[in-house]
CSV table of C-alpha atoms in Angstrom, one decimal:
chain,number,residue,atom,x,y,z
E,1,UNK,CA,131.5,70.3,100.7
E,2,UNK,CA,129.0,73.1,101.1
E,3,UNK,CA,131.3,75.2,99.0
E,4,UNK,CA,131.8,72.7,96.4
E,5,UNK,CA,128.1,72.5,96.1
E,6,UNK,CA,127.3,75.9,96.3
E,7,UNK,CA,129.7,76.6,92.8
E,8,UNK,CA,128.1,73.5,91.6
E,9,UNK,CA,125.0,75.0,91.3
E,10,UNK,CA,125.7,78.1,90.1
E,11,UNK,CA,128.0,76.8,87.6
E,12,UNK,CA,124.6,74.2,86.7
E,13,UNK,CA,122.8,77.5,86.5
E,14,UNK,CA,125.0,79.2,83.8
E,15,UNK,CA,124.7,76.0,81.6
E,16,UNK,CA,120.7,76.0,82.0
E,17,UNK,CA,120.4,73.1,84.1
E,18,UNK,CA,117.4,73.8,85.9
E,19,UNK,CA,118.8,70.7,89.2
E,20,UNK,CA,119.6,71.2,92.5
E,21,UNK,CA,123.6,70.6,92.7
E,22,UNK,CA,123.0,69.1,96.2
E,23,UNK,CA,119.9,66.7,95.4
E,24,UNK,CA,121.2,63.0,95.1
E,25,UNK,CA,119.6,61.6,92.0
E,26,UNK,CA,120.2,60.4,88.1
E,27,UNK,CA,118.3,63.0,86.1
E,28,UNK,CA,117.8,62.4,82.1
E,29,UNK,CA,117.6,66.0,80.1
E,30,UNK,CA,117.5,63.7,77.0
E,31,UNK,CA,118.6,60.6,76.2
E,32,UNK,CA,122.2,61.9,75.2
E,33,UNK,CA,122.4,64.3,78.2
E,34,UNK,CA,122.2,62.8,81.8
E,35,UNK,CA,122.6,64.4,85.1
E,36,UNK,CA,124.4,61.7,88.1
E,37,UNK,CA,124.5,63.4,91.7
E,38,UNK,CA,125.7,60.9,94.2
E,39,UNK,CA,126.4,61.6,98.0
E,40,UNK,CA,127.8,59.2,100.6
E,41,UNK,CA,128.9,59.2,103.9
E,42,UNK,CA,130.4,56.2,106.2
E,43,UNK,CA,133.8,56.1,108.6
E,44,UNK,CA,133.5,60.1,108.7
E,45,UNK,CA,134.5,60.1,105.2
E,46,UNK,CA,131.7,62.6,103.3
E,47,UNK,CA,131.8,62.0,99.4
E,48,UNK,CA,129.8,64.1,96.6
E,49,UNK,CA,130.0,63.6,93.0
E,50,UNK,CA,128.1,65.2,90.6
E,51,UNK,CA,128.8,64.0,86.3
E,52,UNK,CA,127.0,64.8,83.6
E,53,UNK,CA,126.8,61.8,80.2
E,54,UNK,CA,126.8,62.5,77.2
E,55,UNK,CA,126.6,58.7,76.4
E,56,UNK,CA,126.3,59.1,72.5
E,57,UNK,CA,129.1,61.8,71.8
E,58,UNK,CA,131.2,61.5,69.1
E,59,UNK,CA,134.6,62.6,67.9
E,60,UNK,CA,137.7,64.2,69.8
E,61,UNK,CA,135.7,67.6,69.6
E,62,UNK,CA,132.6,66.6,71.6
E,63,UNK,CA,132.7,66.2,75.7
E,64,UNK,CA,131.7,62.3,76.8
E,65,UNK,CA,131.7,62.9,80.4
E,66,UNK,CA,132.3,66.1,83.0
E,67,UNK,CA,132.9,65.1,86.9
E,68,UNK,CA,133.5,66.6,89.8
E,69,UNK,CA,134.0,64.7,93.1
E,70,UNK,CA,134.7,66.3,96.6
E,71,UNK,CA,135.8,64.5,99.8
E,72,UNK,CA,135.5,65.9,102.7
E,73,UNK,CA,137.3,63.9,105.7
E,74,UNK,CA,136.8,64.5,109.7
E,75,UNK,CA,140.1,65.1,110.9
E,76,UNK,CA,142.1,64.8,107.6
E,77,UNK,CA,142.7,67.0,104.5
E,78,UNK,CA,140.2,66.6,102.2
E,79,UNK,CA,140.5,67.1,98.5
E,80,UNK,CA,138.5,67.9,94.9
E,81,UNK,CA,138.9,65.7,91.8
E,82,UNK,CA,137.5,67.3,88.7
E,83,UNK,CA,137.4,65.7,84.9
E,84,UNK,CA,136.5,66.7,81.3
E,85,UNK,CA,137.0,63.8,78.9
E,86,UNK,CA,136.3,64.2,75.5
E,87,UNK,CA,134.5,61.1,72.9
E,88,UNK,CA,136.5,58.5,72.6
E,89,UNK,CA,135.5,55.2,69.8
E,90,UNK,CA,136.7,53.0,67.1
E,91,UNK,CA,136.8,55.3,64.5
E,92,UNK,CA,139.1,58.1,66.2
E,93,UNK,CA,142.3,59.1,64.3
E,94,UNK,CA,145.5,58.2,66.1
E,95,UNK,CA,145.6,59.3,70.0
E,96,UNK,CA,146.6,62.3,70.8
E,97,UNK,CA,146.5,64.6,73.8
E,98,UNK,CA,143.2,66.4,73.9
E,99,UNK,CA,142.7,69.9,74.9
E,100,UNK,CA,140.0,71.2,77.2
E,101,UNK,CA,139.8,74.3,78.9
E,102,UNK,CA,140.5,74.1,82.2
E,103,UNK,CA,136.4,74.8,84.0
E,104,UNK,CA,135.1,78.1,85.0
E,105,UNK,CA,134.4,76.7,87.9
E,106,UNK,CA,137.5,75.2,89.1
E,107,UNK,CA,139.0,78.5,88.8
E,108,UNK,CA,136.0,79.9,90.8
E,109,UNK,CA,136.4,76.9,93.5
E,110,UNK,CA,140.7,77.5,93.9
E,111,UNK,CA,139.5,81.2,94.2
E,112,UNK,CA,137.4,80.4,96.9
E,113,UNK,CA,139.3,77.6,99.0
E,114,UNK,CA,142.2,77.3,100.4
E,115,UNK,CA,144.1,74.6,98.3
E,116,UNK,CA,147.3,73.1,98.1
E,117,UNK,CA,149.0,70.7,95.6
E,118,UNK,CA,151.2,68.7,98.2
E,119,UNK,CA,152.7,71.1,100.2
E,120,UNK,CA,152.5,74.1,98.0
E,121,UNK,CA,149.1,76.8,97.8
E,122,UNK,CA,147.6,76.6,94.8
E,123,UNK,CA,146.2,80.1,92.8
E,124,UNK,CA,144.4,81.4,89.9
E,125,UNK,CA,147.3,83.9,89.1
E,126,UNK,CA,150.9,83.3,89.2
E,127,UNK,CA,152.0,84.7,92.7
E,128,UNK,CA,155.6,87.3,93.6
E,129,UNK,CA,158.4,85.7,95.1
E,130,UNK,CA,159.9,88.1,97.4
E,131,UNK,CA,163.3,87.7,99.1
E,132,UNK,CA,161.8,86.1,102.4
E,133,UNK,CA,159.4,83.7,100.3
E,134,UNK,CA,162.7,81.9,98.2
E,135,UNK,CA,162.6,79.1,101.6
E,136,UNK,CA,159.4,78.3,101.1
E,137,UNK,CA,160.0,78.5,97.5
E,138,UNK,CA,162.4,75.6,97.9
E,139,UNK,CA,160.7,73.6,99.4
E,140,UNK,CA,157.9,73.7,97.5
E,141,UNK,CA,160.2,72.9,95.0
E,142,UNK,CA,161.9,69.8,96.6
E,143,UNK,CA,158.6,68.7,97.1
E,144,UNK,CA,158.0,65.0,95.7
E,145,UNK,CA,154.4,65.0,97.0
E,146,UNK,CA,153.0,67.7,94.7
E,147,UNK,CA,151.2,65.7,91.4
E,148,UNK,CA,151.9,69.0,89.5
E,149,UNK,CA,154.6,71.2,88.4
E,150,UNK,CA,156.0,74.7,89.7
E,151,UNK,CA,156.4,77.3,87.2
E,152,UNK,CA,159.2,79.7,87.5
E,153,UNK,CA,159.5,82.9,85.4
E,154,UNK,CA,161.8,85.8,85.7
E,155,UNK,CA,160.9,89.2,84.8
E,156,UNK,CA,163.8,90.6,83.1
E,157,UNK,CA,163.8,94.0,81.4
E,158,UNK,CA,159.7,93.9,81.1
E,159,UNK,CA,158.3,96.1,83.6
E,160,UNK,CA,156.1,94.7,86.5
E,161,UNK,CA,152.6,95.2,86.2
E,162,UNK,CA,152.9,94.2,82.4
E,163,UNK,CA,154.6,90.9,83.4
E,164,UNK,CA,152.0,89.9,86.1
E,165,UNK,CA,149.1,90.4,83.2
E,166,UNK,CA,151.3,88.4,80.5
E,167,UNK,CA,152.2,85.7,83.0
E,168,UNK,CA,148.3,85.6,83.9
E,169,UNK,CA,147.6,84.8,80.5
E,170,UNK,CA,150.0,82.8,79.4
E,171,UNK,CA,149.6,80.1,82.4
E,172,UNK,CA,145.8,80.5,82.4
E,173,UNK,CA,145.5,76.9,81.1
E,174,UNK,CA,147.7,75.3,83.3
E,175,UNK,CA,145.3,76.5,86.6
E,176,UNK,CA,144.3,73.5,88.6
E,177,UNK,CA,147.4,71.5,87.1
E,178,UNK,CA,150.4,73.4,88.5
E,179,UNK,CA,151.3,76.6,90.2
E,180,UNK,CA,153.3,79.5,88.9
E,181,UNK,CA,155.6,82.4,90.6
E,182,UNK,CA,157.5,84.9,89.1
E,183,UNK,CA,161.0,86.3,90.2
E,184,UNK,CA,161.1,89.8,90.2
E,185,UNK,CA,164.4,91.6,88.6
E,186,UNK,CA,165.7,92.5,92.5
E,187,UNK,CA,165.3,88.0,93.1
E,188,UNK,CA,166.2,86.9,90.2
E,189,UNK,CA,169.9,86.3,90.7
E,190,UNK,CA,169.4,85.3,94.6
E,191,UNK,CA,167.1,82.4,93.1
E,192,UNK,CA,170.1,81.2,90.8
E,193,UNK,CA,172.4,81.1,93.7
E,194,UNK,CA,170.0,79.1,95.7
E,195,UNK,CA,169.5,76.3,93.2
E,196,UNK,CA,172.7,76.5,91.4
E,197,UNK,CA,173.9,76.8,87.5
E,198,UNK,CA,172.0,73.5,86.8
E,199,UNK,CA,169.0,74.3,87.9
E,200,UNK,CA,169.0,78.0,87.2
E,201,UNK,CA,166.6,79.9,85.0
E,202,UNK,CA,168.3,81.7,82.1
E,203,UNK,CA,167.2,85.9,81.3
E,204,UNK,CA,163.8,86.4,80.6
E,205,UNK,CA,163.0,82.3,80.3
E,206,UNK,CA,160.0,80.2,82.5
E,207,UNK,CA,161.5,76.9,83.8
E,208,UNK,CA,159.0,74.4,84.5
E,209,UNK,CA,160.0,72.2,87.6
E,210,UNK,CA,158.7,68.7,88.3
E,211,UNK,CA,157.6,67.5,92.2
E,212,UNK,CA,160.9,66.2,93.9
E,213,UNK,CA,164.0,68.4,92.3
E,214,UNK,CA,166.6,67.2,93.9
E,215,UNK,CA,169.6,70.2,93.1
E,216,UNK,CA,172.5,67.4,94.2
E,217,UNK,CA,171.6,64.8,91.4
E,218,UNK,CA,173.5,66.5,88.0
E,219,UNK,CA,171.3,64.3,85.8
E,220,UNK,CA,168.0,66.4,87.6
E,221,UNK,CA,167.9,69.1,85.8
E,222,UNK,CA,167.1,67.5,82.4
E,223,UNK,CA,163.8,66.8,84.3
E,224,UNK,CA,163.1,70.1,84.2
E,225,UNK,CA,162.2,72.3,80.7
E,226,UNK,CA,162.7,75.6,79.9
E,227,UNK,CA,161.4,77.7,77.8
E,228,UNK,CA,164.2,80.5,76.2
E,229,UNK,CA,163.0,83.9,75.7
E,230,UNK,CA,163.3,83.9,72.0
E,231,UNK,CA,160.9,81.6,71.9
E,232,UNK,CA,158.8,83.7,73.7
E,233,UNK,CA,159.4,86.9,72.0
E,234,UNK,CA,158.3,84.8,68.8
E,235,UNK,CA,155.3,83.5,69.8
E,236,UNK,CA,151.7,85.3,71.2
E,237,UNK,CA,150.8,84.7,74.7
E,238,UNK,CA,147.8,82.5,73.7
E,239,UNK,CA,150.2,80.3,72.1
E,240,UNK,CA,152.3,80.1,75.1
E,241,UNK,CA,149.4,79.0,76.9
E,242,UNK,CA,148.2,76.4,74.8
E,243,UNK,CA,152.1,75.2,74.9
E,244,UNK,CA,152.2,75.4,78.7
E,245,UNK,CA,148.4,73.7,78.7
E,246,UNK,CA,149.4,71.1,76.2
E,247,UNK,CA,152.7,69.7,77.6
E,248,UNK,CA,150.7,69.3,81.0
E,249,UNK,CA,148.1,67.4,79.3
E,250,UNK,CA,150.4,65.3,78.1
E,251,UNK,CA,152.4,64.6,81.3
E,252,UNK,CA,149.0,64.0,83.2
E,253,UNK,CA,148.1,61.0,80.9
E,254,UNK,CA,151.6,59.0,82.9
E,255,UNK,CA,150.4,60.3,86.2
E,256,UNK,CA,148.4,57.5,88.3
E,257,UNK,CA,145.2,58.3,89.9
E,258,UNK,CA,146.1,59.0,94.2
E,259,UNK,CA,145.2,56.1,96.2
E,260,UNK,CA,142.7,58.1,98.1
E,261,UNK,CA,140.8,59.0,94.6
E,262,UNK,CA,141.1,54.7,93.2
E,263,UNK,CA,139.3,54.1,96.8
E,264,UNK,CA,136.2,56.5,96.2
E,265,UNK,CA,135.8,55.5,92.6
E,266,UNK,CA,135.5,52.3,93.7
E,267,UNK,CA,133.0,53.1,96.2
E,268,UNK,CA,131.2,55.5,94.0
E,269,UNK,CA,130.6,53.0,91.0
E,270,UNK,CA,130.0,50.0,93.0
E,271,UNK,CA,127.3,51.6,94.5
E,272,UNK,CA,125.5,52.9,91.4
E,273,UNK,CA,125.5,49.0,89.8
E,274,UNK,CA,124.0,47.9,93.4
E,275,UNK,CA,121.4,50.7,92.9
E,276,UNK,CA,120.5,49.6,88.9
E,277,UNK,CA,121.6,45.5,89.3
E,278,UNK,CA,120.6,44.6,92.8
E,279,UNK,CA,123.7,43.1,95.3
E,280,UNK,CA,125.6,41.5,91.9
E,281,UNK,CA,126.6,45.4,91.1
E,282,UNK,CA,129.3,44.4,94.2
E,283,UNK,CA,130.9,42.1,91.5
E,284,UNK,CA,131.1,44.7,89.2
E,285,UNK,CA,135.4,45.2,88.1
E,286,UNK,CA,135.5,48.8,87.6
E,287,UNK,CA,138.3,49.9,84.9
E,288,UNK,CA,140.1,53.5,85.5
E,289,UNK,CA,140.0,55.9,82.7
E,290,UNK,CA,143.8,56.4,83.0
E,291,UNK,CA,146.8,54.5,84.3
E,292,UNK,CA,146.7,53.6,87.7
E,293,UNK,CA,148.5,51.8,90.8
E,294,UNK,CA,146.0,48.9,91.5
E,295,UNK,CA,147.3,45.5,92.5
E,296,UNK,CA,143.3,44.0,92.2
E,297,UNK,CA,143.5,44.9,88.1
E,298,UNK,CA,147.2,44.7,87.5
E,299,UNK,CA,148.2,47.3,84.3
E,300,UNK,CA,144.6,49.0,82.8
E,301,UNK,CA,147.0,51.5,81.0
E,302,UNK,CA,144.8,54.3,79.7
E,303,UNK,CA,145.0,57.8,77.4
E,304,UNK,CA,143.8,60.7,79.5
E,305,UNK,CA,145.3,64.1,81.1
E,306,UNK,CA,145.6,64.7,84.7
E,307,UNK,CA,145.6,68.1,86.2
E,308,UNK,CA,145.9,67.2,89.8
E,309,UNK,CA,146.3,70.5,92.7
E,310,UNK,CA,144.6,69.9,96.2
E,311,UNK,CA,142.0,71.3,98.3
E,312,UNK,CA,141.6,72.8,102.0
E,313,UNK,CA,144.0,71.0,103.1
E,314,UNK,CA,143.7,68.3,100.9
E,315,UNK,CA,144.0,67.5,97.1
E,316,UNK,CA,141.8,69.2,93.8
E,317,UNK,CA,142.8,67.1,91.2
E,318,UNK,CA,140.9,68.1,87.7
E,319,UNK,CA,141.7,65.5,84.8
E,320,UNK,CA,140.9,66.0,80.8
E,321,UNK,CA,141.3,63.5,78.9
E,322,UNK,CA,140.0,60.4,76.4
E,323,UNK,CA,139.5,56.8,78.2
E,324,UNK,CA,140.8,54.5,76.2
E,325,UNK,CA,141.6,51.8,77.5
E,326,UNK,CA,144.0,48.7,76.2
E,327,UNK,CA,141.2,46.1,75.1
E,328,UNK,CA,141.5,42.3,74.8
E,329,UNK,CA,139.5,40.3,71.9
E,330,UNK,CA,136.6,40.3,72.2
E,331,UNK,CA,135.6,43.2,74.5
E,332,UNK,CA,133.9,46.3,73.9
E,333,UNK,CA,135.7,49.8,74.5
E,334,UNK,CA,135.2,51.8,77.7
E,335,UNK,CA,132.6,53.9,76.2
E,336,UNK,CA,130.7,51.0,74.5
E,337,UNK,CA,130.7,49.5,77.8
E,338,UNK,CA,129.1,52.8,79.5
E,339,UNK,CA,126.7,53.4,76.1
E,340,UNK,CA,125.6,49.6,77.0
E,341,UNK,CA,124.9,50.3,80.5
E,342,UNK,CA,123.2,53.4,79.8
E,343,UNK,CA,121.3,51.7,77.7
E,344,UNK,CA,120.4,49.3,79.8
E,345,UNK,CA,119.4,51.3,82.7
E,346,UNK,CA,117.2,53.1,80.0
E,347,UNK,CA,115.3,49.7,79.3
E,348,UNK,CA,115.5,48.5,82.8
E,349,UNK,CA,113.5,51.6,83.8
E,350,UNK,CA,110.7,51.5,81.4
E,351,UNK,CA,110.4,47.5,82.3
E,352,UNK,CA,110.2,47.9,85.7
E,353,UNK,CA,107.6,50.9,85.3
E,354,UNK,CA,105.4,48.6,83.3
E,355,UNK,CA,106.1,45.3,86.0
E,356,UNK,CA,104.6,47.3,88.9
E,357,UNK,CA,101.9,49.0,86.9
E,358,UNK,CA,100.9,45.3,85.9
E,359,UNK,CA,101.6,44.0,90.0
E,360,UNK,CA,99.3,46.7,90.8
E,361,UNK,CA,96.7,45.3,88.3
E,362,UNK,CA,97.0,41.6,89.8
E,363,UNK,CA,97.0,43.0,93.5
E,364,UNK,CA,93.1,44.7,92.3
E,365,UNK,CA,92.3,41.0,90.6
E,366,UNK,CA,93.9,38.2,91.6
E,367,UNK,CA,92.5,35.5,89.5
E,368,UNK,CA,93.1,37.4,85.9
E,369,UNK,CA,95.1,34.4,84.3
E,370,UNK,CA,96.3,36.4,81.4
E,371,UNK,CA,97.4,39.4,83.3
E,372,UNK,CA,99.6,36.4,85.2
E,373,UNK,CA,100.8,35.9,81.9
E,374,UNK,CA,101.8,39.0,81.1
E,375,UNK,CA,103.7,39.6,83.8
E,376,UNK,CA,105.7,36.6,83.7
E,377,UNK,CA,106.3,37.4,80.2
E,378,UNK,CA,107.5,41.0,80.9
E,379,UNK,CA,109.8,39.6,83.8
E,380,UNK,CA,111.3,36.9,81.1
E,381,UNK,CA,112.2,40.2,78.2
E,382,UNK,CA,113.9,41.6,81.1
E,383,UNK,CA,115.8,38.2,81.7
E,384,UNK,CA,116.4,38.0,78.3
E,385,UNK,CA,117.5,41.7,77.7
E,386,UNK,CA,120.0,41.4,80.3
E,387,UNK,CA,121.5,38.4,78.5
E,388,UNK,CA,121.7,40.1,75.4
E,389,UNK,CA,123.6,43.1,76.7
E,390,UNK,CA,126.0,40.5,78.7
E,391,UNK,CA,125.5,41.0,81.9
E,392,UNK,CA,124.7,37.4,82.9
E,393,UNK,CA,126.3,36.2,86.0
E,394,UNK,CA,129.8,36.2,84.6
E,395,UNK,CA,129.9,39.1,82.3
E,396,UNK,CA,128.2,41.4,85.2
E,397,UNK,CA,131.7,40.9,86.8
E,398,UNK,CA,133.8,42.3,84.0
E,399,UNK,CA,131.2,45.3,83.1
E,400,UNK,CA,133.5,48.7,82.8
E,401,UNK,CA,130.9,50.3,86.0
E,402,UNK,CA,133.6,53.5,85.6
């Protein structure tokens, strides 16, 4: 956690945000630029998550929202879940994937911690697979708890050093949502015999292999795409990378948030309606931003990419994506929902400034009649303002909180 936050605030530094990454708080830069730092702690289970809203963003080419949550658990992996969704609303053209770069400071945080993706170490560079590292290799392979994909890449006739920098750049946007290794020419044909002609990785080609390959099903390897080397000798290595970055984009938006992450986002956004609505923010139904495995809301399919890796013994997950959630008639999009509510907290703040500024008037005179007034009349506008944004007893209960 200390690490997390340390990066945090040097990464907050770099963007001029002049707030302490560790100080709990909701901190408005303007109104279409809010900082949220929330910390928790109950059951030995520490959580931290710092966002910054830009509630009024626009088009598939502005951010919304950036998150970063870390978990730290006594006795038990913990793991680091960081988002960069981009403006979602009615007017978009036809979804499609979006494409973020992956955060300078998830690269610095993998640099700095030792993460794993299931079973397998994560890394900000692809990493040499020497003769005594194909077992692990394997199993990292078999592995069906990974969320992300193993890149495999044979060298071929290029010579070493050159490969390392070429493979560096060309999986650069695919750190934080997979790993890579690369099969020097002395490996190359040892790897083949270990997986087998379906599975194998043909001269000079990068084979990208999902969790769980399983080399004694023949209809696996379809799973499994590779990428020929005249394709690569025709195309840059920043294209390659946006290819690589894209198609795991893509794949993300199909894969459902980790148990462990659904439970702290309900905890997270419960807790900030209870701190803005009183004990009704309980009753708040809180919506995912992506597809996920939860009996309480049934299918709240969603567009959004998920780069998922895992942390100091536990799980980094970063996701980049648009929310847009499958709507009924009748009800506002996930982002109107979250405009509304900041909103709302916007004009609940500036209410409840002027009610205690007018409480502290009465407490000084307690027999000014039309001061009484006032202040009932203030606390009716706020009655009435909460009606008009819906969140009256039942609407309160079906309020996107996410």
């Amino acid at each position: 956690m200390a690490t997390v936050i340390e990066h945090m605030d040097r990464w907050s530094r770099s963007k001029e945000i002049d707030i302490p990454a560790g100080a709990p708080g909701r901190h408005v830069l303007d109104p279409d630029d809010i900082i949220t730092i929330a910390r928790h702690q109950e059951d030995g289970r520490t959580v931290y998550r710092w966002r910054r809203l830009h509630p009024f963003a626009r088009g598939m080419n502005e951010i919304w929202r950036t998150t970063v949550t870390a978990v730290e658990v006594k006795g038990a992996p913990g793991w680091l879940w960081t988002e960069i969704e981009v403006a979602d609303d009615e007017s978009d053209r036809p979804a499609r994937v979006p494409f973020m770069s992956v955060p300078a400071v998830l690269r610095e945080l993998l640099a700095d911690l030792p993460c794993r993706d299931g079973v397998v170490p994560t890394s900000t560079e692809p990493t040499w697979v020497g003769f005594d590292d194909l077992p692990d290799l394997m199993d990292y392979l078999a592995d069906d708890t990974r969320l992300g994909p193993v890149y495999v890449a044979r060298q071929g006739a290029r010579d070493a050093v050159g490969f390392h920098s070429w493979a560096s750049e060309v999986m650069r946007e695919v750190v934080g949502l997979g790993t890579t290794y690369l099969l020097g020419t002395p490996v190359e044909q040892e790897f083949n015999d270990m997986v087998g002609e379906l599975h194998a990785i043909p001269e000079g080609a990068i084979r990208t292999y999902l969790p769980g390959v399983d080399l004694d099903d023949p209809r696996d390897p379809r799973r499994h795409q590779i990428l020929g080397s005249v394709r690569i000798d025709r195309s840059g290595p920043r294209r390659l990378a946006y290819i690589f970055g894209l198609s795991q984009r893509d794949r993300g938006t199909l894969t459902p948030l980790p148990a462990e992450a659904w439970e702290v986002e309900h905890m997270l956004s419960a807790g900030e309606a209870a701190q803005y609505f009183g004990t009704a923010g309980a009753d708040l139904r809180i919506v995912p931003n992506r597809a996920v495995a939860d009996p309480a809301l049934g299918d709240a399919a969603t567009a959004g990419s998920t780069l998922a890796a895992t942390s100091s013994d536990g799980v980094v997950g970063a996701s980049e994506g648009r929310g847009r959630t499958g709507q009924q008639s009748g009800t506002l999009s996930r982002r109107g929902q979250h405009r509304r509510l900041v909103e709302l907290l916007e004009e609940n703040e500036r209410l409840r400034a002027e009610v205690e500024r007018l409480q502290e008037v009465v407490g000084a005179n307690q027999y000014d009649v039309g001061v009484l007034a006032a202040v009932e009349a203030l606390e009716g506008e706020v009655k009435s303002l909460r009606h008009r944004l819906g969140l009256d007893a039942h609407a309160a209960r079906q309020l996107n909180a996410s």
